[in-house]
Amino acid sequence: MASLLLSTSPSHLYNISPRHRIPSLHSIPALKPFKRPNFSPVLSHPKLATHVVYHRTIAKSSSIGSRETEDPISDESPLGEDSAAFQLSAQKLSSWVYFTVILGSVLFALNVLWIDPSTGFGTAFVDSISSISGSPEVTMLFLMAIFATVHSGLASLRDPGEKLIGKRAFRVLFAGISLPLAMSTVVYFINHRYDGTQLWQIQTVPGLHELVWLSSFVSFFFLYPSTFNLLEVAAVDEPKMHLWETGIMRITRHPQMVGQVIWCLAHTLWIGNTVAISASVGLILHHLFGVWNGDRRLAIRYGKSFEVIKKRTSVIPFAAILDGRQELPTDYYKEFLRLPYVAITILTLGAYFAHPLMQSSSYNLHW
């Protein structure tokens, strides 16, 4: 029996025809290795790149707890928001009516509770700070330090504050405390900007006025990225912490700091005394702290997405562009041809021509 089994082919023993036989391993053709598809042409396409969705950390639960898996994020992926994007068709008339009402209410409350000497606390506050020292330079630094501490401190408490009282309520609290302090500092500077020791006087140098004016004009394009969404500033829309990536952010990741430095240098050059230097030192130090604090808060909120954007942007203007980490699109200028930048242009020109009115209003307060 054993010899019969050994000498009999499997097809004869089990009546399996040759075409139904299981092929041997040697006859199976080798499988080609799997090739990961290349999506770089899609990502580099200017119209398709902005429509690709990139996944962040995904939490998955299991019977033994939870774990986190991360999808890889390419350094070339568009992760941030398109800054200054504004669609007129998406606007609601009711939202802008609410904005106007809120703005009017805030200005009215600011006048009654802070500006008006007969009802407000502004005069008493400025007088108390001025009484610390007879020096306008010291008073200027004290006012700046108080504003910076409150402003940056509340910004650092934003996450727990929003969880405690809500996003809109925290924005109202933030603005309600910061706005009077900022106004006191600005008014004091206007009233005392020529009280310090004069270090140089070059206002008659030809072309200097134009240089200072142009520098101040450019500084406002850096200074006010928050105007990208005025409805959030007034808490009409729910306030958000944005991760901007386009527009002015390609030049510098911290445009407000850059704009403040430009403004301070221009006005210190024009005024040329110790009060101007005192104000500029306070403002620049406050915004330099804001660079560190802002990056820290964005890293906590956005994690790896922010780290990628941080790599391809810079704090120093144009640094990322010059060393190749940031590549400007061929139609980069279109990122500035948007309504928020038009609004900044109009407001900047208006502020320049309103200088005499601003100065006379400040003098009337006697702060």
PDB file of N, CA, C and O in Angstrom, residues 265-313:
ATOM      1  N   LEU A 265      10.379 103.727  16.206  1.00  0.00           N
ATOM      2  CA  LEU A 265      11.603 104.304  15.644  1.00  0.00           C
ATOM      3  C   LEU A 265      11.305 105.602  14.892  1.00  0.00           C
ATOM      4  O   LEU A 265      12.044 106.589  15.015  1.00  0.00           O
ATOM      5  N   ALA A 266      10.211 105.605  14.129  1.00  0.00           N
ATOM      6  CA  ALA A 266       9.860 106.800  13.353  1.00  0.00           C
ATOM      7  C   ALA A 266       9.521 107.971  14.273  1.00  0.00           C
ATOM      8  O   ALA A 266      10.006 109.096  14.072  1.00  0.00           O
ATOM      9  N   HIS A 267       8.712 107.734  15.300  1.00  0.00           N
ATOM     10  CA  HIS A 267       8.306 108.840  16.179  1.00  0.00           C
ATOM     11  C   HIS A 267       9.427 109.276  17.110  1.00  0.00           C
ATOM     12  O   HIS A 267       9.529 110.466  17.449  1.00  0.00           O
ATOM     13  N   THR A 268      10.274 108.339  17.530  1.00  0.00           N
ATOM     14  CA  THR A 268      11.427 108.733  18.353  1.00  0.00           C
ATOM     15  C   THR A 268      12.394 109.573  17.536  1.00  0.00           C
ATOM     16  O   THR A 268      12.942 110.573  18.041  1.00  0.00           O
ATOM     17  N   LEU A 269      12.588 109.210  16.297  1.00  0.00           N
ATOM     18  CA  LEU A 269      13.447 110.001  15.420  1.00  0.00           C
ATOM     19  C   LEU A 269      12.887 111.410  15.239  1.00  0.00           C
ATOM     20  O   LEU A 269      13.638 112.397  15.237  1.00  0.00           O
ATOM     21  N   TRP A 270      11.582 111.531  15.107  1.00  0.00           N
ATOM     22  CA  TRP A 270      10.944 112.822  14.869  1.00  0.00           C
ATOM     23  C   TRP A 270      10.938 113.702  16.131  1.00  0.00           C
ATOM     24  O   TRP A 270      11.282 114.882  16.074  1.00  0.00           O
ATOM     25  N   ILE A 271      10.587 113.119  17.288  1.00  0.00           N
ATOM     26  CA  ILE A 271      10.482 113.898  18.530  1.00  0.00           C
ATOM     27  C   ILE A 271      11.852 114.139  19.139  1.00  0.00           C
ATOM     28  O   ILE A 271      12.172 115.248  19.573  1.00  0.00           O
ATOM     29  N   GLY A 272      12.640 113.083  19.252  1.00  0.00           N
ATOM     30  CA  GLY A 272      14.028 113.221  19.668  1.00  0.00           C
ATOM     31  C   GLY A 272      14.259 113.566  21.117  1.00  0.00           C
ATOM     32  O   GLY A 272      15.245 114.256  21.438  1.00  0.00           O
ATOM     33  N   ASN A 273      13.384 113.111  22.043  1.00  0.00           N
ATOM     34  CA  ASN A 273      13.640 113.413  23.454  1.00  0.00           C
ATOM     35  C   ASN A 273      13.465 112.172  24.323  1.00  0.00           C
ATOM     36  O   ASN A 273      13.165 111.076  23.834  1.00  0.00           O
ATOM     37  N   THR A 274      13.638 112.349  25.638  1.00  0.00           N
ATOM     38  CA  THR A 274      13.659 111.211  26.552  1.00  0.00           C
ATOM     39  C   THR A 274      12.271 110.600  26.771  1.00  0.00           C
ATOM     40  O   THR A 274      12.167 109.407  27.067  1.00  0.00           O
ATOM     41  N   VAL A 275      11.207 111.390  26.649  1.00  0.00           N
ATOM     42  CA  VAL A 275       9.862 110.835  26.800  1.00  0.00           C
ATOM     43  C   VAL A 275       9.550 109.882  25.645  1.00  0.00           C
ATOM     44  O   VAL A 275       8.978 108.805  25.846  1.00  0.00           O
ATOM     45  N   ALA A 276       9.931 110.280  24.446  1.00  0.00           N
ATOM     46  CA  ALA A 276       9.718 109.411  23.289  1.00  0.00           C
ATOM     47  C   ALA A 276      10.503 108.115  23.432  1.00  0.00           C
ATOM     48  O   ALA A 276       9.995 107.029  23.106  1.00  0.00           O
ATOM     49  N   ILE A 277      11.731 108.219  23.921  1.00  0.00           N
ATOM     50  CA  ILE A 277      12.545 107.021  24.130  1.00  0.00           C
ATOM     51  C   ILE A 277      11.916 106.134  25.198  1.00  0.00           C
ATOM     52  O   ILE A 277      11.851 104.904  25.057  1.00  0.00           O
ATOM     53  N   SER A 278      11.423 106.742  26.272  1.00  0.00           N
ATOM     54  CA  SER A 278      10.785 105.979  27.345  1.00  0.00           C
ATOM     55  C   SER A 278       9.563 105.219  26.832  1.00  0.00           C
ATOM     56  O   SER A 278       9.389 104.025  27.113  1.00  0.00           O
ATOM     57  N   ALA A 279       8.727 105.906  26.068  1.00  0.00           N
ATOM     58  CA  ALA A 279       7.535 105.252  25.516  1.00  0.00           C
ATOM     59  C   ALA A 279       7.911 104.141  24.554  1.00  0.00           C
ATOM     60  O   ALA A 279       7.308 103.054  24.570  1.00  0.00           O
ATOM     61  N   SER A 280       8.904 104.384  23.723  1.00  0.00           N
ATOM     62  CA  SER A 280       9.310 103.386  22.738  1.00  0.00           C
ATOM     63  C   SER A 280       9.907 102.158  23.401  1.00  0.00           C
ATOM     64  O   SER A 280       9.625 101.019  22.998  1.00  0.00           O
ATOM     65  N   VAL A 281      10.723 102.363  24.432  1.00  0.00           N
ATOM     66  CA  VAL A 281      11.313 101.230  25.146  1.00  0.00           C
ATOM     67  C   VAL A 281      10.214 100.364  25.764  1.00  0.00           C
ATOM     68  O   VAL A 281      10.229  99.132  25.664  1.00  0.00           O
ATOM     69  N   GLY A 282       9.241 101.014  26.403  1.00  0.00           N
ATOM     70  CA  GLY A 282       8.148 100.264  27.013  1.00  0.00           C
ATOM     71  C   GLY A 282       7.329  99.489  25.997  1.00  0.00           C
ATOM     72  O   GLY A 282       7.006  98.310  26.211  1.00  0.00           O
ATOM     73  N   LEU A 283       6.981 100.128  24.885  1.00  0.00           N
ATOM     74  CA  LEU A 283       6.175  99.468  23.854  1.00  0.00           C
ATOM     75  C   LEU A 283       6.922  98.303  23.215  1.00  0.00           C
ATOM     76  O   LEU A 283       6.353  97.222  22.999  1.00  0.00           O
ATOM     77  N   ILE A 284       8.185  98.508  22.887  1.00  0.00           N
ATOM     78  CA  ILE A 284       8.953  97.456  22.216  1.00  0.00           C
ATOM     79  C   ILE A 284       9.167  96.260  23.142  1.00  0.00           C
ATOM     80  O   ILE A 284       9.035  95.095  22.723  1.00  0.00           O
ATOM     81  N   LEU A 285       9.480  96.518  24.421  1.00  0.00           N
ATOM     82  CA  LEU A 285       9.658  95.414  25.364  1.00  0.00           C
ATOM     83  C   LEU A 285       8.356  94.617  25.524  1.00  0.00           C
ATOM     84  O   LEU A 285       8.376  93.387  25.597  1.00  0.00           O
ATOM     85  N   HIS A 286       7.251  95.337  25.579  1.00  0.00           N
ATOM     86  CA  HIS A 286       5.950  94.660  25.698  1.00  0.00           C
ATOM     87  C   HIS A 286       5.690  93.754  24.503  1.00  0.00           C
ATOM     88  O   HIS A 286       5.230  92.612  24.653  1.00  0.00           O
ATOM     89  N   HIS A 287       5.982  94.227  23.309  1.00  0.00           N
ATOM     90  CA  HIS A 287       5.723  93.427  22.110  1.00  0.00           C
ATOM     91  C   HIS A 287       6.747  92.306  21.928  1.00  0.00           C
ATOM     92  O   HIS A 287       6.417  91.268  21.350  1.00  0.00           O
ATOM     93  N   LEU A 288       7.962  92.502  22.396  1.00  0.00           N
ATOM     94  CA  LEU A 288       8.931  91.402  22.351  1.00  0.00           C
ATOM     95  C   LEU A 288       8.494  90.272  23.281  1.00  0.00           C
ATOM     96  O   LEU A 288       8.642  89.085  22.944  1.00  0.00           O
ATOM     97  N   PHE A 289       7.963  90.623  24.438  1.00  0.00           N
ATOM     98  CA  PHE A 289       7.393  89.588  25.304  1.00  0.00           C
ATOM     99  C   PHE A 289       6.215  88.915  24.612  1.00  0.00           C
ATOM    100  O   PHE A 289       6.022  87.698  24.727  1.00  0.00           O
ATOM    101  N   GLY A 290       5.428  89.707  23.888  1.00  0.00           N
ATOM    102  CA  GLY A 290       4.297  89.146  23.160  1.00  0.00           C
ATOM    103  C   GLY A 290       4.704  88.136  22.105  1.00  0.00           C
ATOM    104  O   GLY A 290       3.947  87.215  21.796  1.00  0.00           O
ATOM    105  N   VAL A 291       5.898  88.288  21.527  1.00  0.00           N
ATOM    106  CA  VAL A 291       6.407  87.315  20.558  1.00  0.00           C
ATOM    107  C   VAL A 291       6.578  85.954  21.222  1.00  0.00           C
ATOM    108  O   VAL A 291       6.100  84.928  20.722  1.00  0.00           O
ATOM    109  N   TRP A 292       7.255  85.953  22.362  1.00  0.00           N
ATOM    110  CA  TRP A 292       7.453  84.690  23.084  1.00  0.00           C
ATOM    111  C   TRP A 292       6.131  84.119  23.574  1.00  0.00           C
ATOM    112  O   TRP A 292       5.843  82.931  23.406  1.00  0.00           O
ATOM    113  N   ASN A 293       5.319  84.968  24.178  1.00  0.00           N
ATOM    114  CA  ASN A 293       4.067  84.502  24.754  1.00  0.00           C
ATOM    115  C   ASN A 293       3.088  84.037  23.677  1.00  0.00           C
ATOM    116  O   ASN A 293       2.373  83.044  23.852  1.00  0.00           O
ATOM    117  N   GLY A 294       3.060  84.745  22.543  1.00  0.00           N
ATOM    118  CA  GLY A 294       2.179  84.349  21.456  1.00  0.00           C
ATOM    119  C   GLY A 294       2.555  83.003  20.871  1.00  0.00           C
ATOM    120  O   GLY A 294       1.685  82.154  20.621  1.00  0.00           O
ATOM    121  N   ASP A 295       3.849  82.791  20.641  1.00  0.00           N
ATOM    122  CA  ASP A 295       4.300  81.494  20.134  1.00  0.00           C
ATOM    123  C   ASP A 295       3.991  80.376  21.127  1.00  0.00           C
ATOM    124  O   ASP A 295       3.605  79.266  20.742  1.00  0.00           O
ATOM    125  N   ARG A 296       4.169  80.671  22.396  1.00  0.00           N
ATOM    126  CA  ARG A 296       3.893  79.662  23.421  1.00  0.00           C
ATOM    127  C   ARG A 296       2.418  79.260  23.417  1.00  0.00           C
ATOM    128  O   ARG A 296       2.083  78.068  23.455  1.00  0.00           O
ATOM    129  N   ARG A 297       1.530  80.239  23.323  1.00  0.00           N
ATOM    130  CA  ARG A 297       0.098  79.950  23.346  1.00  0.00           C
ATOM    131  C   ARG A 297      -0.346  79.223  22.077  1.00  0.00           C
ATOM    132  O   ARG A 297      -1.187  78.314  22.139  1.00  0.00           O
ATOM    133  N   LEU A 298       0.209  79.606  20.928  1.00  0.00           N
ATOM    134  CA  LEU A 298      -0.140  78.926  19.682  1.00  0.00           C
ATOM    135  C   LEU A 298       0.368  77.483  19.680  1.00  0.00           C
ATOM    136  O   LEU A 298      -0.289  76.586  19.145  1.00  0.00           O
ATOM    137  N   ALA A 299       1.551  77.259  20.262  1.00  0.00           N
ATOM    138  CA  ALA A 299       2.081  75.894  20.340  1.00  0.00           C
ATOM    139  C   ALA A 299       1.192  75.009  21.208  1.00  0.00           C
ATOM    140  O   ALA A 299       0.958  73.845  20.893  1.00  0.00           O
ATOM    141  N   ILE A 300       0.665  75.584  22.300  1.00  0.00           N
ATOM    142  CA  ILE A 300      -0.237  74.817  23.162  1.00  0.00           C
ATOM    143  C   ILE A 300      -1.539  74.505  22.434  1.00  0.00           C
ATOM    144  O   ILE A 300      -2.075  73.405  22.514  1.00  0.00           O
ATOM    145  N   ARG A 301      -2.053  75.483  21.692  1.00  0.00           N
ATOM    146  CA  ARG A 301      -3.354  75.325  21.040  1.00  0.00           C
ATOM    147  C   ARG A 301      -3.269  74.435  19.808  1.00  0.00           C
ATOM    148  O   ARG A 301      -4.132  73.588  19.581  1.00  0.00           O
ATOM    149  N   TYR A 302      -2.226  74.612  18.963  1.00  0.00           N
ATOM    150  CA  TYR A 302      -2.201  73.943  17.661  1.00  0.00           C
ATOM    151  C   TYR A 302      -1.141  72.847  17.526  1.00  0.00           C
ATOM    152  O   TYR A 302      -1.143  72.120  16.545  1.00  0.00           O
ATOM    153  N   GLY A 303      -0.226  72.742  18.477  1.00  0.00           N
ATOM    154  CA  GLY A 303       0.732  71.648  18.469  1.00  0.00           C
ATOM    155  C   GLY A 303       1.606  71.588  17.233  1.00  0.00           C
ATOM    156  O   GLY A 303       2.253  72.569  16.853  1.00  0.00           O
ATOM    157  N   LYS A 304       1.611  70.407  16.574  1.00  0.00           N
ATOM    158  CA  LYS A 304       2.505  70.176  15.440  1.00  0.00           C
ATOM    159  C   LYS A 304       2.208  71.115  14.276  1.00  0.00           C
ATOM    160  O   LYS A 304       3.119  71.512  13.548  1.00  0.00           O
ATOM    161  N   SER A 305       0.953  71.471  14.073  1.00  0.00           N
ATOM    162  CA  SER A 305       0.620  72.387  12.980  1.00  0.00           C
ATOM    163  C   SER A 305       1.351  73.718  13.137  1.00  0.00           C
ATOM    164  O   SER A 305       1.886  74.275  12.182  1.00  0.00           O
ATOM    165  N   PHE A 306       1.378  74.237  14.371  1.00  0.00           N
ATOM    166  CA  PHE A 306       2.108  75.486  14.598  1.00  0.00           C
ATOM    167  C   PHE A 306       3.604  75.305  14.421  1.00  0.00           C
ATOM    168  O   PHE A 306       4.286  76.187  13.879  1.00  0.00           O
ATOM    169  N   GLU A 307       4.140  74.180  14.855  1.00  0.00           N
ATOM    170  CA  GLU A 307       5.583  73.950  14.724  1.00  0.00           C
ATOM    171  C   GLU A 307       5.998  73.949  13.251  1.00  0.00           C
ATOM    172  O   GLU A 307       7.069  74.453  12.903  1.00  0.00           O
ATOM    173  N   VAL A 308       5.142  73.393  12.382  1.00  0.00           N
ATOM    174  CA  VAL A 308       5.447  73.396  10.948  1.00  0.00           C
ATOM    175  C   VAL A 308       5.429  74.817  10.408  1.00  0.00           C
ATOM    176  O   VAL A 308       6.329  75.235   9.666  1.00  0.00           O
ATOM    177  N   ILE A 309       4.399  75.585  10.776  1.00  0.00           N
ATOM    178  CA  ILE A 309       4.321  76.974  10.311  1.00  0.00           C
ATOM    179  C   ILE A 309       5.471  77.800  10.884  1.00  0.00           C
ATOM    180  O   ILE A 309       6.023  78.678  10.217  1.00  0.00           O
ATOM    181  N   LYS A 310       5.853  77.524  12.116  1.00  0.00           N
ATOM    182  CA  LYS A 310       6.976  78.233  12.725  1.00  0.00           C
ATOM    183  C   LYS A 310       8.266  78.014  11.945  1.00  0.00           C
ATOM    184  O   LYS A 310       9.090  78.930  11.804  1.00  0.00           O
ATOM    185  N   LYS A 311       8.442  76.796  11.408  1.00  0.00           N
ATOM    186  CA  LYS A 311       9.649  76.496  10.640  1.00  0.00           C
ATOM    187  C   LYS A 311       9.715  77.275   9.336  1.00  0.00           C
ATOM    188  O   LYS A 311      10.788  77.637   8.869  1.00  0.00           O
ATOM    189  N   ARG A 312       8.548  77.518   8.717  1.00  0.00           N
ATOM    190  CA  ARG A 312       8.579  78.172   7.410  1.00  0.00           C
ATOM    191  C   ARG A 312       8.206  79.653   7.461  1.00  0.00           C
ATOM    192  O   ARG A 312       7.925  80.269   6.440  1.00  0.00           O
ATOM    193  N   THR A 313       8.185  80.220   8.679  1.00  0.00           N
ATOM    194  CA  THR A 313       8.008  81.660   8.851  1.00  0.00           C
ATOM    195  C   THR A 313       9.118  82.179   9.745  1.00  0.00           C
ATOM    196  O   THR A 313       9.943  81.414  10.237  1.00  0.00           O
TER     197      THR A 313
END
